[in-house]
């Protein structure tokens, strides 16, 4: 379907042991034959073996000067990433070698590829659908094990299969509805409107569940926001440092050390978590500290989970109760810190202040209880999300799912109002079209272009 052959460096710019140059399109073989030499002046054989590694040199097709020592793999259509004839040239890394190899390809007749053009060809060649193409980007961009795992699931068709299953279901309903339009004189009711409604409602529910998993995907992409709060000097910053395993926040024996919120990302058991250390909450006349305290309270609102830290070595105070009162609607883990020191109150009293989901004793100073705390964080946030999918619903999928659902809701209304089945069919087709936008069958060109423009060149 394409007549031109494209080339690009597929590895990042900079010093590295190796780099890969990709070539794809009908002229691939002729191009590599012009620039690849097996030995002194010796060209590649006409009957080039596919998916076989050739060792040799890249030469400038005009001057025949050697550009680099490389290996070459040739893939014959359709058994390649793009489904076209393709070659991968592995050369030395760094700033010069890859550029030289690329320019030899261009001189020999290739055109520089656009961002994502290899994957776009894979899509148009039918090797992947749009959800799998998007997953390629997610795999590259994943920042945690879990995100990577889900992206890989999507790459192997997790979301495609799910959408196909829903679409097949819809198509069946549509077929029955259309049959009743085409054969209205038939005695037997082909699909009772009541039955049709029930089936469509089930499909709506499935679409809804899929759309809802967008929020858990978002958490996986952006990290679960967790705030550490407590009165001054209880060891909040020490706790942040212990979780990060580095001395990130300033810790001193002076109450009111942390003035501003500090946000850091860590991964716990493969999940990204955003830990926010806050200024100790207390009444203060210091104008800077005051702003810090306001910010702490604001951060509370955004946190999905709160680590409420108390200092076991000092008696509970009014400030502890005040902070506890701010946590009424929050998921809280009560952190009894400074457990290495003699206790000044009974933990029961702290439990009475808040109604925490869990409690843990720590010594941020001696790094004790940190593993338990991490386990609790995961138990209370992620396991509850019920992420059983093996794909990542992104914003684009979410928007389309909402529209598909809307079309099906219209469908139900049409059925309820007793309008003719022709109208029902229109809404069903609209919903099907929407689902096709997710997999790429009916995605408008401008959206496709936008998706691929986010890719790097060479992917
Ligand atoms: N013995 C002991 N000391 C601790 C522990 N955690 C923190 N500290 C000490 O308590 C003091 C205050 O610690 P920070 O981490 O700065 O406390 P904070 O809650 O961030 O304080 P502000 O930022 O002022 O609100 C420091 O001297 C720490 O070394 C602990 O588990 N055991
Ligand atoms: Mg602090």
Short mmCIF file of N, CA and C in Angstrom, two decimals, residues 143-144 146-147 150 212-226 265-266 270-274 302 304 378 381-383 385 387 392-393:
data_model
loop_
_atom_site.label_atom_id
_atom_site.label_comp_id
_atom_site.label_asym_id
_atom_site.label_seq_id
_atom_site.Cartn_x
_atom_site.Cartn_y
_atom_site.Cartn_z
N UNK A 143 6.74 3.56 33.72
CA UNK A 143 7.68 3.95 34.77
C UNK A 143 7.65 3.00 35.95
N UNK A 144 6.72 2.05 35.95
CA UNK A 144 6.70 1.08 37.03
C UNK A 144 6.45 -0.31 36.45
N UNK A 146 4.23 -2.48 37.21
CA UNK A 146 2.81 -2.77 36.99
C UNK A 146 2.32 -2.13 35.69
N UNK A 147 2.72 -0.89 35.44
CA UNK A 147 2.31 -0.21 34.21
C UNK A 147 2.87 -0.97 33.00
N UNK A 150 0.86 -4.18 32.41
CA UNK A 150 -0.43 -3.94 31.77
C UNK A 150 -0.25 -3.53 30.31
N UNK A 212 -14.88 2.62 33.74
CA UNK A 212 -14.52 2.89 35.13
C UNK A 212 -13.07 2.54 35.44
N UNK A 213 -12.53 1.58 34.71
CA UNK A 213 -11.16 1.19 35.03
C UNK A 213 -10.16 2.27 34.60
N UNK A 214 -10.67 3.32 33.95
CA UNK A 214 -9.80 4.45 33.60
C UNK A 214 -9.17 5.07 34.84
N UNK A 215 -9.97 5.16 35.92
CA UNK A 215 -9.44 5.82 37.11
C UNK A 215 -8.31 4.99 37.74
N UNK A 216 -8.45 3.66 37.71
CA UNK A 216 -7.37 2.86 38.30
C UNK A 216 -6.13 2.89 37.41
N UNK A 217 -6.36 2.99 36.10
CA UNK A 217 -5.22 3.10 35.19
C UNK A 217 -4.50 4.41 35.46
N UNK A 218 -5.30 5.44 35.71
CA UNK A 218 -4.73 6.75 35.96
C UNK A 218 -3.81 6.69 37.19
N UNK A 219 -4.30 5.98 38.19
CA UNK A 219 -3.49 5.82 39.40
C UNK A 219 -2.18 5.12 39.06
N UNK A 220 -2.27 4.11 38.20
CA UNK A 220 -1.06 3.36 37.84
C UNK A 220 -0.11 4.22 37.03
N UNK A 221 -0.66 5.09 36.22
CA UNK A 221 0.21 5.96 35.42
C UNK A 221 0.82 7.09 36.25
N UNK A 222 -0.03 7.66 37.11
CA UNK A 222 0.41 8.88 37.80
C UNK A 222 0.89 8.64 39.22
N UNK A 223 0.60 7.48 39.76
CA UNK A 223 1.00 7.19 41.13
C UNK A 223 -0.11 7.50 42.11
N UNK A 224 -0.17 6.72 43.19
CA UNK A 224 -1.19 6.94 44.21
C UNK A 224 -0.70 8.08 45.11
N UNK A 225 -1.50 9.15 45.26
CA UNK A 225 -1.05 10.24 46.13
C UNK A 225 -1.28 9.92 47.61
N UNK A 226 -0.21 9.97 48.37
CA UNK A 226 -0.28 9.67 49.79
C UNK A 226 0.34 10.81 50.59
N UNK A 265 8.29 10.50 44.11
CA UNK A 265 7.67 9.26 43.63
C UNK A 265 8.55 8.06 43.98
N UNK A 266 7.91 7.02 44.49
CA UNK A 266 8.64 5.77 44.71
C UNK A 266 7.80 4.64 44.13
N UNK A 270 6.32 -2.60 42.84
CA UNK A 270 6.08 -2.38 41.41
C UNK A 270 5.05 -1.31 41.08
N UNK A 271 4.37 -0.77 42.09
CA UNK A 271 3.36 0.26 41.85
C UNK A 271 3.94 1.64 42.15
N UNK A 272 3.61 2.63 41.31
CA UNK A 272 4.11 3.97 41.60
C UNK A 272 3.28 4.63 42.70
N UNK A 273 3.97 5.26 43.62
CA UNK A 273 3.31 5.94 44.74
C UNK A 273 3.92 7.33 44.86
N UNK A 274 3.06 8.34 45.01
CA UNK A 274 3.57 9.70 45.21
C UNK A 274 3.43 10.06 46.68
N UNK A 302 -6.29 16.08 48.45
CA UNK A 302 -5.93 15.38 47.22
C UNK A 302 -5.41 13.96 47.46
N UNK A 304 -5.07 10.13 48.44
CA UNK A 304 -5.96 8.97 48.43
C UNK A 304 -5.84 8.21 49.75
N UNK A 378 0.04 -0.71 50.07
CA UNK A 378 -0.41 -1.46 48.90
C UNK A 378 -1.75 -2.14 49.16
N UNK A 381 -4.62 0.48 49.13
CA UNK A 381 -4.92 1.27 47.93
C UNK A 381 -5.18 0.38 46.73
N UNK A 382 -4.18 -0.40 46.34
CA UNK A 382 -4.30 -1.07 45.05
C UNK A 382 -5.16 -2.30 45.04
N UNK A 383 -5.02 -3.14 46.06
CA UNK A 383 -5.78 -4.38 46.01
C UNK A 383 -7.26 -4.03 45.93
N UNK A 385 -8.56 -1.47 44.43
CA UNK A 385 -8.94 -0.96 43.12
C UNK A 385 -9.47 -2.07 42.22
N UNK A 387 -7.91 -4.12 40.10
CA UNK A 387 -7.42 -4.04 38.73
C UNK A 387 -7.17 -5.45 38.23
N UNK A 392 -4.47 -1.03 29.67
CA UNK A 392 -4.56 0.29 30.27
C UNK A 392 -5.59 1.13 29.51
N UNK A 393 -6.67 1.48 30.17
CA UNK A 393 -7.65 2.35 29.52
C UNK A 393 -7.12 3.78 29.58
#
